[in-house]
Tab-separated table of C-alpha atoms in Angstrom:
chain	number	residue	atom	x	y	z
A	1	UNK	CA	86.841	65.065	100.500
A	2	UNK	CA	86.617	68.898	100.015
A	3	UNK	CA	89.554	70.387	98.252
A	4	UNK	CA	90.397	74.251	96.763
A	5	UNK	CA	91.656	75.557	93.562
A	6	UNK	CA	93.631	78.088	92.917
A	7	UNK	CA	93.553	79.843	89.559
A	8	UNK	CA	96.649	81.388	88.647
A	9	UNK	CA	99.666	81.580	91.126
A	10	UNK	CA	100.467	84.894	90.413
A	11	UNK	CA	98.566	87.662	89.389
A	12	UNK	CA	99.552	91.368	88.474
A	13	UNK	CA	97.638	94.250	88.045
A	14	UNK	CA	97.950	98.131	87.904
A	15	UNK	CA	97.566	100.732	90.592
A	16	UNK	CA	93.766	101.349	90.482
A	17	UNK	CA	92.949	98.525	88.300
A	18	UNK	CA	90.142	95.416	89.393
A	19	UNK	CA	91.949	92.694	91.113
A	20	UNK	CA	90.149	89.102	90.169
A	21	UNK	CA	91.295	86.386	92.031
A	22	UNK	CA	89.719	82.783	91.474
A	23	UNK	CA	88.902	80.312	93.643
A	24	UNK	CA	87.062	77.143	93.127
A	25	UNK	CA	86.012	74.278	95.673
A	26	UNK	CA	84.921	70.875	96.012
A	27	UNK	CA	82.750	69.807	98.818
A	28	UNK	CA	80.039	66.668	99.601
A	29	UNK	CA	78.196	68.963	101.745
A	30	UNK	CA	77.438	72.825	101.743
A	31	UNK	CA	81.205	74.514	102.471
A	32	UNK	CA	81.889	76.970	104.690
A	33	UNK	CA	84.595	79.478	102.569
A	34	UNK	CA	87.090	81.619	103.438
A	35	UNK	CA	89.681	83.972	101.764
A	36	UNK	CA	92.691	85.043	103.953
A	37	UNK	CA	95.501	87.347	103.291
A	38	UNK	CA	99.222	87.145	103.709
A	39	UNK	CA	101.444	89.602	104.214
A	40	UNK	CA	105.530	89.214	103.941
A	41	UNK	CA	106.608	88.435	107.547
A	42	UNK	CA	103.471	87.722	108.847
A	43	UNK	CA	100.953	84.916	109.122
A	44	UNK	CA	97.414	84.607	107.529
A	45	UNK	CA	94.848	87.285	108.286
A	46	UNK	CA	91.376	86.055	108.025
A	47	UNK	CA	89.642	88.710	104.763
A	48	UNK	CA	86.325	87.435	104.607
A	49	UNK	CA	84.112	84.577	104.987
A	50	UNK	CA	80.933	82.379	103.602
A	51	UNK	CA	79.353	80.573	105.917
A	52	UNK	CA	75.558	80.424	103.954
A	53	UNK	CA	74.384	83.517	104.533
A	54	UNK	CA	74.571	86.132	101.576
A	55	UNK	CA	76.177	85.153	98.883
A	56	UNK	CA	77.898	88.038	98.671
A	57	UNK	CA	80.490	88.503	100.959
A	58	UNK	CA	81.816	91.963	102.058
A	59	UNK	CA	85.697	91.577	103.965
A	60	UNK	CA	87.788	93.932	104.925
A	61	UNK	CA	90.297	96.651	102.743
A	62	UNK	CA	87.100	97.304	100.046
A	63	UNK	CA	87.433	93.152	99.210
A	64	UNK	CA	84.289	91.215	98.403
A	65	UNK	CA	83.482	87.488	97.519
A	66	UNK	CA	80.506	85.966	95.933
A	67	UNK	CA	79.094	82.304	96.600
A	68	UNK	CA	78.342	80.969	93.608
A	69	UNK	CA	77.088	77.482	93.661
A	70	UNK	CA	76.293	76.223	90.311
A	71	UNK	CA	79.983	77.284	89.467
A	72	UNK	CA	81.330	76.223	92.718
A	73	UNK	CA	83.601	79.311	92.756
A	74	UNK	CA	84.491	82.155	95.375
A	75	UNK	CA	86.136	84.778	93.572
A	76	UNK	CA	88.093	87.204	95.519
A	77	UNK	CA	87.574	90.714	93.842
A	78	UNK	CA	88.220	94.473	94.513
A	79	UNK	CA	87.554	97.496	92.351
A	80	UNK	CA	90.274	99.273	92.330
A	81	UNK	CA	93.425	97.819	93.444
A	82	UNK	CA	96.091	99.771	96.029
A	83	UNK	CA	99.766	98.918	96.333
A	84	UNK	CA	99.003	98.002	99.596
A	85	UNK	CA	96.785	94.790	98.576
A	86	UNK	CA	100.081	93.535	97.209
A	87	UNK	CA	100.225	90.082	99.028
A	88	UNK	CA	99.338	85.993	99.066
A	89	UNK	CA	95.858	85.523	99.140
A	90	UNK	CA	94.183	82.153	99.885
A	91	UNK	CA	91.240	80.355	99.854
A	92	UNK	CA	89.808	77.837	102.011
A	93	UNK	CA	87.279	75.680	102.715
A	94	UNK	CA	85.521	73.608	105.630
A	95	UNK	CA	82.367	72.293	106.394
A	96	UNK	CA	80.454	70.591	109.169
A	97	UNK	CA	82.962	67.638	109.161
A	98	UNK	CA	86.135	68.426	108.050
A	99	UNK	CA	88.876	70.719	109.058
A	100	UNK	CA	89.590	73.793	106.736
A	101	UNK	CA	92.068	72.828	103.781
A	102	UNK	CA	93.505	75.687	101.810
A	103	UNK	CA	94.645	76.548	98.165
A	104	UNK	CA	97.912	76.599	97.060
A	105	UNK	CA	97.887	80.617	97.009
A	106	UNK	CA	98.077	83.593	94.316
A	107	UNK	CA	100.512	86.020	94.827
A	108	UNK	CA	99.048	89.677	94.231
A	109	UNK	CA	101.483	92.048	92.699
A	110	UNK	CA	100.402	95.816	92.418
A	111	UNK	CA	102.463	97.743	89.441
A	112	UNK	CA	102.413	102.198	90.302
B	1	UNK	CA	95.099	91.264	122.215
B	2	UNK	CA	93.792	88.714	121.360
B	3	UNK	CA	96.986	86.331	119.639
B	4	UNK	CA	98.568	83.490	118.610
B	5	UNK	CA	102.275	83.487	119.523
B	6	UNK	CA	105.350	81.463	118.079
B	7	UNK	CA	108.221	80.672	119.236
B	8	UNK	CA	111.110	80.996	117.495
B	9	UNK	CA	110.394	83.204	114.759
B	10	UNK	CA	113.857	82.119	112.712
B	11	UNK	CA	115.643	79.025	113.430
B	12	UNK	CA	118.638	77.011	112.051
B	13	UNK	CA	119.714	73.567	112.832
B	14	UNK	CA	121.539	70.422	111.878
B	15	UNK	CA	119.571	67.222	111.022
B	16	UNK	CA	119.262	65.285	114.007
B	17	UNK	CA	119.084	67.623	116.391
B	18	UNK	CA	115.811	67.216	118.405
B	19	UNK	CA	114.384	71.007	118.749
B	20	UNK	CA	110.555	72.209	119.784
B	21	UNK	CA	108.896	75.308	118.238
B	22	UNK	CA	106.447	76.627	120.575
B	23	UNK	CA	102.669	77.678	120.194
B	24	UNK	CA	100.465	79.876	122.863
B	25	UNK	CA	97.017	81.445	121.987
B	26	UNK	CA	94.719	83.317	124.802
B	27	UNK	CA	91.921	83.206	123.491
B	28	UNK	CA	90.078	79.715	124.875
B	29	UNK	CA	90.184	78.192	121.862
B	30	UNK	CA	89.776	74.557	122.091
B	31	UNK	CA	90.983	73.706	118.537
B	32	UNK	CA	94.515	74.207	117.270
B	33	UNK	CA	96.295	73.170	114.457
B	34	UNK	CA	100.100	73.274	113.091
B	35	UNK	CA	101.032	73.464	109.382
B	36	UNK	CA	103.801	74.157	107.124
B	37	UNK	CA	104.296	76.504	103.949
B	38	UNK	CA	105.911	75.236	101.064
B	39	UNK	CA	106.034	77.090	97.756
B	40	UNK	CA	103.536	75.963	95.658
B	41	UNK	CA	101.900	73.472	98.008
B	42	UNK	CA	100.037	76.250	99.962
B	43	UNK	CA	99.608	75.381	103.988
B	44	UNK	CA	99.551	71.774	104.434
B	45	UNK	CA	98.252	70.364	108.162
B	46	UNK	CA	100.915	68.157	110.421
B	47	UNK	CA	98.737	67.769	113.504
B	48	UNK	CA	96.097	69.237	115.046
B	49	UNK	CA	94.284	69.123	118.512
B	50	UNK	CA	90.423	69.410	119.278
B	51	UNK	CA	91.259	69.455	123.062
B	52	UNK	CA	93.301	69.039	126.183
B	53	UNK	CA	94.949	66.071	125.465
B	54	UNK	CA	93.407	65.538	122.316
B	55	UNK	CA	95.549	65.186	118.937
B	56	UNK	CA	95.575	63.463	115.320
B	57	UNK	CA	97.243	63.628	112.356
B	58	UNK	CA	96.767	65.828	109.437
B	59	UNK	CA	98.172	64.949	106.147
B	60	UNK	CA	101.966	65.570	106.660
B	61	UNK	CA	102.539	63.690	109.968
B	62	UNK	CA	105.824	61.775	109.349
B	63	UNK	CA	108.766	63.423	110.869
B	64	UNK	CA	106.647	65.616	113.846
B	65	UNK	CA	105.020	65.332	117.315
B	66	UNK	CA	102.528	67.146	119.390
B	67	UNK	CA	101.346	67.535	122.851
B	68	UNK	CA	98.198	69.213	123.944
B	69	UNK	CA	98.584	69.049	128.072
B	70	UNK	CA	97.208	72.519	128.277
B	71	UNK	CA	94.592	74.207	126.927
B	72	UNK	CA	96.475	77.600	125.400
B	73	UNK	CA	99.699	75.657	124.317
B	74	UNK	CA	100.614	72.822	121.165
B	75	UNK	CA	104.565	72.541	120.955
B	76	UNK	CA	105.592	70.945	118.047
B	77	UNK	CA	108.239	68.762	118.359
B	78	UNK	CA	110.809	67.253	115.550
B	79	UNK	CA	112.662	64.837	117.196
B	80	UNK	CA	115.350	64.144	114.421
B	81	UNK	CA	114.965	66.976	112.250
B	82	UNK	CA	115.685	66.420	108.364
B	83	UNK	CA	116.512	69.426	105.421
B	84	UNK	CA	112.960	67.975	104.301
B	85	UNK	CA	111.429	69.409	107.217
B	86	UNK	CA	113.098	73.135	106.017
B	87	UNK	CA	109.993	75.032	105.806
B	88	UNK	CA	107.418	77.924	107.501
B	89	UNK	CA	105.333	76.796	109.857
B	90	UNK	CA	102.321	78.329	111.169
B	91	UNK	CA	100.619	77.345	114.432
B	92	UNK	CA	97.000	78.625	113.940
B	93	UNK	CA	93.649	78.364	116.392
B	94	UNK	CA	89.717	78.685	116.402
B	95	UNK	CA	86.459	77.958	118.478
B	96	UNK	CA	86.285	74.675	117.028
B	97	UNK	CA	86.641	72.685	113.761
B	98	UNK	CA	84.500	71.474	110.967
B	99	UNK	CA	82.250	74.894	111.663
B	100	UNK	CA	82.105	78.858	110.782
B	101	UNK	CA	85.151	79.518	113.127
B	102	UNK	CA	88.146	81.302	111.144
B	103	UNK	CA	91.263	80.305	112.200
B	104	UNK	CA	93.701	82.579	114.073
B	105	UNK	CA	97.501	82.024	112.993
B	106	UNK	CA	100.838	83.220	114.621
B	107	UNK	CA	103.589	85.082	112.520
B	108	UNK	CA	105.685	81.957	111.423
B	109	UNK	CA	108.495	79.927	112.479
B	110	UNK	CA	110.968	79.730	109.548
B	111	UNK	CA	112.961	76.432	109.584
B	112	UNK	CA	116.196	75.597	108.152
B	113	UNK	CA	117.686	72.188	108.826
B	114	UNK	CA	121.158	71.523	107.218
């Protein structure tokens, strides 16, 4: 059964700082992975997906992802973080069988 | 637009007191799926539906119902709701399952049974 980790519930970082968020899977057969975004209020907004094409993975609001398969880890990262990232991010994962089943979340504070 | 829309977005009730929260997309999409948010726990699945009059069970069943009689809607149903069952739920949609499709999800139904 295919199943996604969450590293790290919360996670803070500074105005302008990288933002790392980790995310590893487990999957029989090649995944499908996603990272969606939460904002208070509101319900998940798809960020960006892999669905084996590059590895690396360009979403929206300067986010990227890369596929790494020996490590069997989608990071979530962006450069330079803005208060406006501040959020629940989660990962997910499906494949050719199975419905999508999601982390547990990692809630993004931004510090001015 | 293209949307998913809830009904209620806040609701409070008393346990055992049957009550449906409503779920409408319009955008085709044959699969659809209902789930609740629970700190810690992330989205869990209660039901979901690959089609008109299709459903199953995802891996919180106990305590809900579902009906897929149209296309665009999936009411979930709690027919004797218990503070267990206080939670956000998100009723969420896509092209299909088991594929590439990202799923589209409504704002949230927040859930308090007392």
């Amino acid at each position: 059964a295919q199943s996604v980790t969450q590293l790290g519930s919360h996670v803070s970082v500074s105005e302008g700082a990288l933002v790392l968020l980790r995310c590893n899977y487990s999957s029989s057969v090649p995944p499908y992975l996603f990272w969606y975004v939460q904002y208070p209020n509101q319900g998940l907004q798809l960020l960006l997906k892999y669905t084996s094409a590059a590895t690396l993975v360009k979403g929206i609001n300067g986010f990227e992802a890369e596929f790494k398969k020996s490590e069997t880890s989608f990071h979530l990262t962006k450069p330079s973080a803005h208060m406006s990232d501040a959020a629940e991010y989660f990962c997910a994962v499906s494949d050719p069988v199975n419905d999508m089943r999601f982390g547990a979340g990692t809630r993004l504070t931004v510090k001015p | 637009e293209a949307q998913v829309t809830q009904n209620p977005r806040y609701l409070i009730t008393v346990t055992g007191k049957k009550l449906t929260v409503t779920c409408s997309q319009n955008m085709n999409h044959e699969y659809m799926s209902w789930y609740r948010q629970d700190p810690g726990l992330g989205l869990r699945q209660i039901y979901y539906s690959m089609n008109v009059e299709v459903t199953d069970k995802g891996d919180v069943p106990e305590g809900y119902k579902v009906s897929r009689k149209e296309k665009r809607n999936f009411p979930l149903i709690l027919e004797s709701p218990s503070p267990n069952q206080t939670s956000l739920y998100f009723c969420a949609s896509s092209k299909g399952t088991g594929d590439k499709s990202p799923l589209h999800f409504g704002n949230g139904t927040r859930l308090t049974v007392t």
